[in-house]
XYZ file of C-alpha atoms in Angstrom:
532
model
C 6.502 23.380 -34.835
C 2.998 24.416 -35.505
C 1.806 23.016 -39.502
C 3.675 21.461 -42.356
C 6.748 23.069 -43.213
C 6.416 24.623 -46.848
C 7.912 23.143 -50.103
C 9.705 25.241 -53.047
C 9.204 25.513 -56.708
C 12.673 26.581 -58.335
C 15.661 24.123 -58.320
C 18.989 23.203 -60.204
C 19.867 20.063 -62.003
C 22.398 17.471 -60.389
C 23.675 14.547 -61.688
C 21.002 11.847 -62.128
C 18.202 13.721 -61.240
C 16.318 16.539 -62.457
C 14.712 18.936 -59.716
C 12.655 21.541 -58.827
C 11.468 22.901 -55.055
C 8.190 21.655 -53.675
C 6.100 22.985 -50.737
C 5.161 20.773 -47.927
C 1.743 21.179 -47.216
C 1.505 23.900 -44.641
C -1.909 24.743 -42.340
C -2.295 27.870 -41.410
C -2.623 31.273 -42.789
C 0.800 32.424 -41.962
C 2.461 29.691 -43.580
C 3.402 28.900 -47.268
C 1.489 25.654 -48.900
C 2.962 23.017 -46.706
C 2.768 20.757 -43.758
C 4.060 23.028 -40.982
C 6.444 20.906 -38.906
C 5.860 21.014 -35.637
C 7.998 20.608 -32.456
C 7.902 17.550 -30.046
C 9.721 14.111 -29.977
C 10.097 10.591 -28.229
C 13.614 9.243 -27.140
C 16.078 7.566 -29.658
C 14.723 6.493 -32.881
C 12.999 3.263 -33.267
C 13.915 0.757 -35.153
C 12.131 0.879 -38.214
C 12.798 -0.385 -41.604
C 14.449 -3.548 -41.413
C 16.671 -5.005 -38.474
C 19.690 -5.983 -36.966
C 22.707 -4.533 -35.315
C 23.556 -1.134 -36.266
C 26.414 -0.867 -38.862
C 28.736 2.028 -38.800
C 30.235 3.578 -42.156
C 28.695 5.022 -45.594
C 27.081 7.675 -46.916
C 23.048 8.018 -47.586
C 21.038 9.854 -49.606
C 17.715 11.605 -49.145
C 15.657 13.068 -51.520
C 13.762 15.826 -50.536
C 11.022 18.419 -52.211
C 13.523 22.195 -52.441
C 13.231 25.237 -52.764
C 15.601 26.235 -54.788
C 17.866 29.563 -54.997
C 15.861 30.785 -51.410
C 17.115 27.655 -49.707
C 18.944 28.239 -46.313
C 20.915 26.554 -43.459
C 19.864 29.025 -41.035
C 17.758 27.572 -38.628
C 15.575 30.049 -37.534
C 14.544 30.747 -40.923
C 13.736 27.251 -42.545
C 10.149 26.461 -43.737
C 10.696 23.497 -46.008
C 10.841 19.878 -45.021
C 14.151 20.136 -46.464
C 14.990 22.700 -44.328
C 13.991 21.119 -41.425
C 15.730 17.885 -42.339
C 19.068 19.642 -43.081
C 18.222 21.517 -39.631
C 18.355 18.590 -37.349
C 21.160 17.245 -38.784
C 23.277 20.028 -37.477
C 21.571 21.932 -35.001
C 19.763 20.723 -31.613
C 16.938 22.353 -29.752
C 16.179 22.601 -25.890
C 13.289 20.434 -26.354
C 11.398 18.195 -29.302
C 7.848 16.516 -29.128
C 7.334 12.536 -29.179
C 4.678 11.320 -31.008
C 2.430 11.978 -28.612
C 3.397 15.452 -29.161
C 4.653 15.833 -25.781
C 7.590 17.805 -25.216
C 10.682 15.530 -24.408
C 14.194 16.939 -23.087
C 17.305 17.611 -25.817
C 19.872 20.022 -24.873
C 17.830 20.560 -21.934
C 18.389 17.982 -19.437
C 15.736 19.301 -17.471
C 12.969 21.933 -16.523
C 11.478 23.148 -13.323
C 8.971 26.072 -12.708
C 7.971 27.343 -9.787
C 4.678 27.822 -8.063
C 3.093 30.363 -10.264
C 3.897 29.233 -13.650
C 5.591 32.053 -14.925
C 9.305 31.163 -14.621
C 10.997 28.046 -15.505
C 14.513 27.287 -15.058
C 16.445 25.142 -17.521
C 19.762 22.909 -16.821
C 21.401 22.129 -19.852
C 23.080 19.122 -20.227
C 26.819 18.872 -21.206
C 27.078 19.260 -25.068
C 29.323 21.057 -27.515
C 29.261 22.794 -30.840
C 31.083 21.772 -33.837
C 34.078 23.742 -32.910
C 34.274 22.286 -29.804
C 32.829 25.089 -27.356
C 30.444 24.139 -25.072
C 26.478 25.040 -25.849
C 25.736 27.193 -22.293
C 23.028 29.366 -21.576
C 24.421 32.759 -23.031
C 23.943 30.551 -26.320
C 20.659 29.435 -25.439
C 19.238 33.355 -24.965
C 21.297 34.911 -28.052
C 19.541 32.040 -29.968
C 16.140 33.059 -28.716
C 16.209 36.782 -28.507
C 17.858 36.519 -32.525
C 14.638 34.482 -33.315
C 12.181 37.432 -31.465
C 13.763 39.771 -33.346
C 10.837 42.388 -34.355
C 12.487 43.493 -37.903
C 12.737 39.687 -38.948
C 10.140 36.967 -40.006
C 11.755 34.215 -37.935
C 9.540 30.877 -37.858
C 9.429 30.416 -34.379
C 9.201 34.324 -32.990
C 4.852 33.963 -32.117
C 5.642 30.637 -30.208
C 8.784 32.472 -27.988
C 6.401 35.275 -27.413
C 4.993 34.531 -24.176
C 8.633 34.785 -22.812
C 10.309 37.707 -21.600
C 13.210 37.546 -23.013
C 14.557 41.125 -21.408
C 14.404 39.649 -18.073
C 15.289 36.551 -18.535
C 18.597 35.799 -17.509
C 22.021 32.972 -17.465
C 22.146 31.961 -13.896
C 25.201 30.050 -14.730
C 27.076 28.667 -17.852
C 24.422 25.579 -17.910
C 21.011 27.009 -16.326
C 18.919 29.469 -17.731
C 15.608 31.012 -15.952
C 13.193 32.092 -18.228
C 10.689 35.006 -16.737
C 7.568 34.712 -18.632
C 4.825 37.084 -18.811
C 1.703 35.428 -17.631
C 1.727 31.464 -16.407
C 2.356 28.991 -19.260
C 1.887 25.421 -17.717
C 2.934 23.918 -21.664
C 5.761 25.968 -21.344
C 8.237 23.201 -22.301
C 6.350 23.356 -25.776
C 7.494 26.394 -26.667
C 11.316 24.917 -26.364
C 10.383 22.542 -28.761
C 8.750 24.764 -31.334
C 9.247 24.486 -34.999
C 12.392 26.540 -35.788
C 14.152 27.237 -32.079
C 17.217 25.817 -32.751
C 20.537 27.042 -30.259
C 23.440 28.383 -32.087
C 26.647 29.999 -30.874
C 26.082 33.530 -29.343
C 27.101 36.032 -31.937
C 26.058 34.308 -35.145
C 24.850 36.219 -37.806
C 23.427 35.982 -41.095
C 26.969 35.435 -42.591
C 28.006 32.585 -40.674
C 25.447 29.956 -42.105
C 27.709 29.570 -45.239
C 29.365 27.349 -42.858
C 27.658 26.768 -39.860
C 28.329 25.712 -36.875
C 25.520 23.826 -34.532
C 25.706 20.879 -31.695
C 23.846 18.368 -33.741
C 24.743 15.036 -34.807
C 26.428 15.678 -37.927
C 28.902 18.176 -38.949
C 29.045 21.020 -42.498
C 30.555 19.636 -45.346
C 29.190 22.113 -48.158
C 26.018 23.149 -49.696
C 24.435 23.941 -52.869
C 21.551 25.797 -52.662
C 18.335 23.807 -54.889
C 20.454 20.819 -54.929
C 22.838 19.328 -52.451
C 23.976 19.327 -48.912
C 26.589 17.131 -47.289
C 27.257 16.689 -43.694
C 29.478 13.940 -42.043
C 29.163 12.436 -38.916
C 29.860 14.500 -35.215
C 31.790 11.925 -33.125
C 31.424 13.898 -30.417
C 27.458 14.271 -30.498
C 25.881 14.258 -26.838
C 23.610 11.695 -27.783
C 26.043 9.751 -29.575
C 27.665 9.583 -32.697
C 25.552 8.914 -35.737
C 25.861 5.405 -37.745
C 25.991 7.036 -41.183
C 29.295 8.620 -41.938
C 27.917 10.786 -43.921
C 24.453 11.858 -45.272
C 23.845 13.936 -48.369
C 20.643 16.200 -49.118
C 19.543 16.159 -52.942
C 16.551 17.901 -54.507
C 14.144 16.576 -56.151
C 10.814 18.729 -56.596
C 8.848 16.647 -58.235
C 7.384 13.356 -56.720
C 8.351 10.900 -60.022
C 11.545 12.119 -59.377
C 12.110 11.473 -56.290
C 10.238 7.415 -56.662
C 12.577 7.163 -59.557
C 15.623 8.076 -58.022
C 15.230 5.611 -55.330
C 14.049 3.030 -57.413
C 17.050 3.229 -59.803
C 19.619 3.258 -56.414
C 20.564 6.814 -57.180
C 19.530 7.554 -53.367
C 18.054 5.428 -50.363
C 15.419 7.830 -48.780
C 12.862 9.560 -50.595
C 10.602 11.980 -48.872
C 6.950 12.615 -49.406
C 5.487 10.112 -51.811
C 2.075 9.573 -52.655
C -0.533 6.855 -51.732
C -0.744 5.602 -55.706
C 2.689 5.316 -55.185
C 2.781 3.660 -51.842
C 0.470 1.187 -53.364
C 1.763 0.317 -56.283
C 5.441 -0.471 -54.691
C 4.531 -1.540 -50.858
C 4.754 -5.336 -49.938
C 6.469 -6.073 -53.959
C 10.333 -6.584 -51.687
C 12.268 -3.559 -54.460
C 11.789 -0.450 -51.867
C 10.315 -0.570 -48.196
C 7.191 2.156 -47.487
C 7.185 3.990 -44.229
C 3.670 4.996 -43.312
C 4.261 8.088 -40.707
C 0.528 7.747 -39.371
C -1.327 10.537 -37.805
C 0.953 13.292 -39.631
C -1.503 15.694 -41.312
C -5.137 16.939 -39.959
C -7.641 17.135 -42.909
C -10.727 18.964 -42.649
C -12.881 21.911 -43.466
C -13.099 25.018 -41.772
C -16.451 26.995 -41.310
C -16.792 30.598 -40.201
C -18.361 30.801 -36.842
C -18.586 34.969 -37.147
C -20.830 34.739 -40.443
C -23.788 33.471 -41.926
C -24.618 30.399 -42.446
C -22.082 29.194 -39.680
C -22.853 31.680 -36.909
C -25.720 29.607 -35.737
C -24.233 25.932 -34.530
C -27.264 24.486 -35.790
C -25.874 24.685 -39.211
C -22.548 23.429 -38.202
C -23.726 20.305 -36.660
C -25.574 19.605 -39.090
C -22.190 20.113 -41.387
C -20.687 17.580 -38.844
C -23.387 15.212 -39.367
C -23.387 15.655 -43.573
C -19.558 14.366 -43.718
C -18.909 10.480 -44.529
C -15.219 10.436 -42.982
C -14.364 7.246 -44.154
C -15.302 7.939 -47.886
C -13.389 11.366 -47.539
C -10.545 9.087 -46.414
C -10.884 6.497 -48.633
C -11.265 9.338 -52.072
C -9.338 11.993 -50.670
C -6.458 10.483 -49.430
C -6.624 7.371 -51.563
C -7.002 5.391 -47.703
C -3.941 6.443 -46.797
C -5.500 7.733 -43.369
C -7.986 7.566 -40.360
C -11.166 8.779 -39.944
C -11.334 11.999 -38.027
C -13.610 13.294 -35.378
C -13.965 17.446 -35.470
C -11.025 17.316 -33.051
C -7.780 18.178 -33.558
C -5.093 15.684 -32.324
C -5.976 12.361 -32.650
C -3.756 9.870 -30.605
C -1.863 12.942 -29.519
C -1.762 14.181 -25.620
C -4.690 15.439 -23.880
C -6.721 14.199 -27.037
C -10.360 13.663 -26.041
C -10.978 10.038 -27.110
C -13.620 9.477 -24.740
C -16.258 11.361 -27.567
C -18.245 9.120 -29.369
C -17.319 8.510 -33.037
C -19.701 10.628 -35.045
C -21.156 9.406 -38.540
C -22.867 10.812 -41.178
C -26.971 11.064 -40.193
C -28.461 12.951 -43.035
C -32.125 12.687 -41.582
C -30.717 14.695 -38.100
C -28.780 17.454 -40.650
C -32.023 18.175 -42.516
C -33.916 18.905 -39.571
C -31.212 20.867 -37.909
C -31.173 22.907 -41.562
C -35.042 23.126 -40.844
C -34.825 24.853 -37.469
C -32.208 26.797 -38.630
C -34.088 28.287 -41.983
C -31.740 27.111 -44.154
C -32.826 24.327 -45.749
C -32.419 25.702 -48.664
C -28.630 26.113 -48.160
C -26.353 27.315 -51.052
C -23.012 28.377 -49.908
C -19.268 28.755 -51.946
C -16.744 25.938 -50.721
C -13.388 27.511 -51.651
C -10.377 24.813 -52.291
C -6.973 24.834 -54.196
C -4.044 22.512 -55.231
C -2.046 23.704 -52.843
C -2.554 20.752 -51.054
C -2.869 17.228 -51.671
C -6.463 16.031 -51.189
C -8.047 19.223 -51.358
C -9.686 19.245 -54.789
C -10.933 15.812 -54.214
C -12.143 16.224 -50.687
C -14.043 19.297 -51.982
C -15.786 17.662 -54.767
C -16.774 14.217 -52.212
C -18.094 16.372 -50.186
C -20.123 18.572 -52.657
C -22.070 15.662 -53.486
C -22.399 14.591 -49.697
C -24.147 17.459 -48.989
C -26.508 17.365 -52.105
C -28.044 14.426 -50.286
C -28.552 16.853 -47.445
C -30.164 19.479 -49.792
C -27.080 21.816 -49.441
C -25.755 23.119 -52.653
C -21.955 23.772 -52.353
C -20.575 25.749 -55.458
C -16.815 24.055 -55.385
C -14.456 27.246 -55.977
C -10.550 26.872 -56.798
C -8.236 28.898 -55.592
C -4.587 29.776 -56.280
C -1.993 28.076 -54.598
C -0.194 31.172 -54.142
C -2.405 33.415 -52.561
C -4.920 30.050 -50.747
C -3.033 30.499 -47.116
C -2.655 33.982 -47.627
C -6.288 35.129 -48.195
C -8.532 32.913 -49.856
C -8.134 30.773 -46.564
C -9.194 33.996 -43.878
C -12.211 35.166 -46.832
C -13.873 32.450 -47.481
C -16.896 31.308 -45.386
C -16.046 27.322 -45.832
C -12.658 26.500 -46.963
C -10.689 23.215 -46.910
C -7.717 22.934 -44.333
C -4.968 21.444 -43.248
C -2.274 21.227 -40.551
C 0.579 19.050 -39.876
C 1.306 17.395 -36.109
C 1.508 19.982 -33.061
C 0.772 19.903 -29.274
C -3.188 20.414 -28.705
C -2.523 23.085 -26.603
C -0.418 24.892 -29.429
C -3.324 24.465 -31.531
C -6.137 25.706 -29.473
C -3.537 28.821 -28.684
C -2.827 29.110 -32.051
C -5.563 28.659 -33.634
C -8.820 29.370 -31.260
C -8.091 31.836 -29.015
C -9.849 35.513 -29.560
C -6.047 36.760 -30.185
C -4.576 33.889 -32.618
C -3.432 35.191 -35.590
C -4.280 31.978 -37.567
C -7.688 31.765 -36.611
C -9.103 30.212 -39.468
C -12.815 29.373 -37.748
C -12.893 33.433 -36.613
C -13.767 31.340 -33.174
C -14.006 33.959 -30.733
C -15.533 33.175 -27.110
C -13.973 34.806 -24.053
C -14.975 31.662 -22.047
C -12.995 29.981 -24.091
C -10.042 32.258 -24.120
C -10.652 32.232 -19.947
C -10.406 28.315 -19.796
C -7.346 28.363 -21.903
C -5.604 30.454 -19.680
C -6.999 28.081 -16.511
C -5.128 25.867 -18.241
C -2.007 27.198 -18.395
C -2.352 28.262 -15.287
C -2.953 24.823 -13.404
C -0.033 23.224 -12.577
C -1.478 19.488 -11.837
C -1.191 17.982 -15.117
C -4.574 15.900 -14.152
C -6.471 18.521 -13.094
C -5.016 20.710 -16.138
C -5.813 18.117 -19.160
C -9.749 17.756 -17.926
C -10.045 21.870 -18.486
C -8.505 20.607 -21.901
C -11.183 18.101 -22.198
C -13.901 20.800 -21.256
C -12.573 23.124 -24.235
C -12.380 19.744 -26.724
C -16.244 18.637 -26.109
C -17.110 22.224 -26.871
C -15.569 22.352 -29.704
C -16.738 19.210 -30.893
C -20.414 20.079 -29.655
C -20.329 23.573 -31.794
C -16.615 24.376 -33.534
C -15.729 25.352 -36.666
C -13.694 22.668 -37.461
C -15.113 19.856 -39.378
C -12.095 17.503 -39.087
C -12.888 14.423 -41.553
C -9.456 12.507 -41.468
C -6.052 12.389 -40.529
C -3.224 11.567 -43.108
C -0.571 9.269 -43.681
C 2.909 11.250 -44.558
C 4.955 8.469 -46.402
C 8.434 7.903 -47.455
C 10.374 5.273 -49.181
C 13.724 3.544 -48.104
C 16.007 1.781 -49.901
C 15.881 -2.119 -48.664
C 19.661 -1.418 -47.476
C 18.077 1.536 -44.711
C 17.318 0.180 -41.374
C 16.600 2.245 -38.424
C 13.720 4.647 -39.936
C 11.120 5.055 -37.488
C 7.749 4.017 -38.289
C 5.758 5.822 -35.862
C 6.810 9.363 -36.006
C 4.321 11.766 -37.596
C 6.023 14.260 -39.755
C 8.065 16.937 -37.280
C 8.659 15.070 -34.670
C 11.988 14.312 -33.116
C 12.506 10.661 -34.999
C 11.031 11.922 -38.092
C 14.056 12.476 -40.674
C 16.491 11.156 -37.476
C 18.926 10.609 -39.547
C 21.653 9.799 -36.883
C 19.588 6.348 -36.028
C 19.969 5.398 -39.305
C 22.352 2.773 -41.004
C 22.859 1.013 -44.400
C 23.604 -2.519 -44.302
């Protein structure tokens, strides 16, 4: 997965609650307000809320943010946490990403390239679908060349497109090669991308009123902008979930949601807020989940235009920001300071940077040499996001202190990812938990189509693909520490904080993981969990 996954704004009433969608908050251009989920996972879920030996048998509950009449159980086309929730409940991928964000095997037992880089073969391991027929690699490459489709907006079609999928080929019911068009070292990331679920070869469009998938739990009917019940797969490959069944609900709005937990009408309520967090955590009604290291927060400047196409002004930008009062106002605390780097406690991650801190004396002289001292300049924000507003207006008066006059602009939520977002000279920005090397390909490459800094360098672009090209994962992460100290000596990126994503269990849920930023494989892993 690549950002936060959008959230809706239409739904239906149910019993007990009143709903509407909601959009998670997504970080890129291409995607809807929303944390984009993104696509990497650790082994079976840890142990989180509460203790104990797992107990088999009843039915849970999870409140989620919908999106109404557009909601869908096809996997390829999901953006919404719900979607993604409902998703890995009955579908698997090849691969998902731990919390490191590395890629970790799922219906792919393993993966081998060869020499070059540019063709990995995949052995799947022995798993079925819900009507019993065993997932091989005919499966695996209908799923994938349905996603790459050109006439469709499937989520995961940019991360499948180094592949070529015309060559590719089944070398037998349970291996697939996959012939790729240039060498792509974080290949195995691209299995676990946000949306690349297998499904049966031949599915169409008409077949997710009652799909079929390999995952834990099986269809039992949906509703769309209210309800979805599956029931447990007994014959899952990675064993059969707790839960005998587990219902989706919508709930839009967050007081819903709190509400509806609180008065026992579910046990899992997605997405809360920190105010709310605070004012229930540690009181022994509900337990708060903390997913830590689930959201990126930060602003991006426009290395292609003035004032931000000389690096002087940026790092003196970098230097304006207090992180930890950003964190603390912003996100109510509910976070960690940030360091212009994408990634924090993630893979390849370069935590051997100093911390930087606000020096207002060194940002007035670099404004000074760079003859803007004078600096006014339009810092565009919206709602779309939670934080956004208030991170805006912090740092308006941070850089007042610096002599920089920011003129706080907000936007609409419906057009903020769309345009405001690739216009605007300094915008704020967010993106959920992804590899590091999906976001510098993403995201900072002279081709990315989400590139929200306009960072173009072709030295850049040429380490990336040095990279991908280098096949000795030492020697390949210090060319990813090379491009991470230039981006933190001159990027666009000024990344203030990372954010909590938080939930709330019922006291009866044990088994929720507590270390699993949002999109990862034991985020929403909902065949861990039990009620006792």
């Amino acid at each position: 997965m690549s950002e936060l996954p959008s959230s809706g704004r239409e739904a239906g009433d149910v019993p007990g609650l009143r709903r509407r969608g909601f959009v998670a908050a997504a970080a890129g251009a291409t995607a809807a307000a929303g944390l984009v989920l993104a696509g990497c996972g650790a082994g079976p879920g840890t142990p989180g809320t509460g203790g104990g030996t797992p107990r088999r048998g009843g039915r849970l509950r999870a409140a989620f943010a919908g999106g109404g009449a557009s909601e869908t159980l096809d996997p390829h086309l999901g953006n919404l946490f719900a979607d993604a929730a409902r998703a890995k409940a009955l579908y698997d991928k090849l691969a998902d990403c731990g919390t490191d964000m590395a890629a970790r095997p799922r219906l792919a037992a393993k993966w081998e390239p060869n020499d070059t880089l540019d063709r990995w073969r995949i052995t799947l391991r022995k798993a079925s679908f819900h009507n019993g027929k065993p997932v091989t690699a005919h499966d695996v490459l209908y799923s994938f060349r349905r996603i790459a489709d050109p006439k469709k907006a499937y989520r995961a079609k940019a991360s499948l497109e180094p592949i070529d999928l015309a060559a590719s080929r089944a070398v037998s019911p349970d291996t697939v090669e996959f012939r790729l068009k240039r060498p792509t070292a974080e290949f195995p990331n691209i299995l676990a991308a946000f949306g690349a679920y297998i499904v049966p070869d031949g599915t169409t469009t008409a077949n997710f009123t009652e799909p079929i998938g390999s995952g834990p739990f099986r269809f039992v009917s949906f509703t769309p902008g209210r309800s979805c019940v599956v029931k447990r797969n007994d014959a899952y490959w990675d064993g059969a979930p707790h839960l005998d069944e587990l219902e989706f609900v919508v709930a839009n709005e967050e007081s819903a949601r709190i509400n509806a937990l609180l008065g026992g009408q579910v046990e899992y309520a997605h997405e809360l807020t920190p105010t709310t967090a605070r004012a229930h955590e540690g009181k022994g009604q509900i337990e708060i989940v903390r997913l830590r290291n689930s959201a990126m927060q930060s602003f991006a400047m426009k290395t292609d235009r003035a004032p931000f196409d000389d690096k002087r002004v940026r790092e003196a930008f970098f230097l304006i920001a207090d992180r930890k009062e950003l964190v603390d106002g912003a996100l109510s605390g509910a976070g960690e300071i940030g360091n212009d780097l994408f990634g924090k406690g993630y893979e390849y991650y370069a935590d051997d940077l100093p911390q930087r801190h606000q020096d207002l004396d060194r940002a007035r002289h670099l404004l000074r040499q760079a003859g803007a001292q004078d600096l006014r300049i339009t810092l565009d924000t919206s709602p779309v996001a939670a934080g956004f507003t208030e991170a805006a207006g912090i740092f308006r008066d941070q850089a007042a202190k610096a002599g920089v006059t920011l003129q706080v602009k907000s936007g609409s939520k419906d057009s903020y990812w769309s345009d405001i977002l690739d216009s605007g000279t300094l915008c704020c920005y967010r993106s959920g938990a992804m590899p590091i090397e999906s976001h510098l390909s993403q995201r900072l490459l002279t081709g990315s189509t989400t590139n929200a800094t306009k960072w173009h360098h072709k030295d850049f672009d040429a380490l990336y693909q040095q990279a991908q090209s280098t096949k000795d994962k030492k020697e390949r992460a210090a060319v990813y520490g090379r491009m991470q100290r230039r981006l933190y000596a001159e990027g666009g990126f000024l990344v203030w904080g990372f954010a909590d994503w938080i939930v709330g269990t019922s006291r009866r849920v044990h088994g929720v993981a507590h270390d699993a930023p949002a999109n990862t494989l034991d985020w929403a892993r909902f065949d861990k969990v039990w009620l006792a």
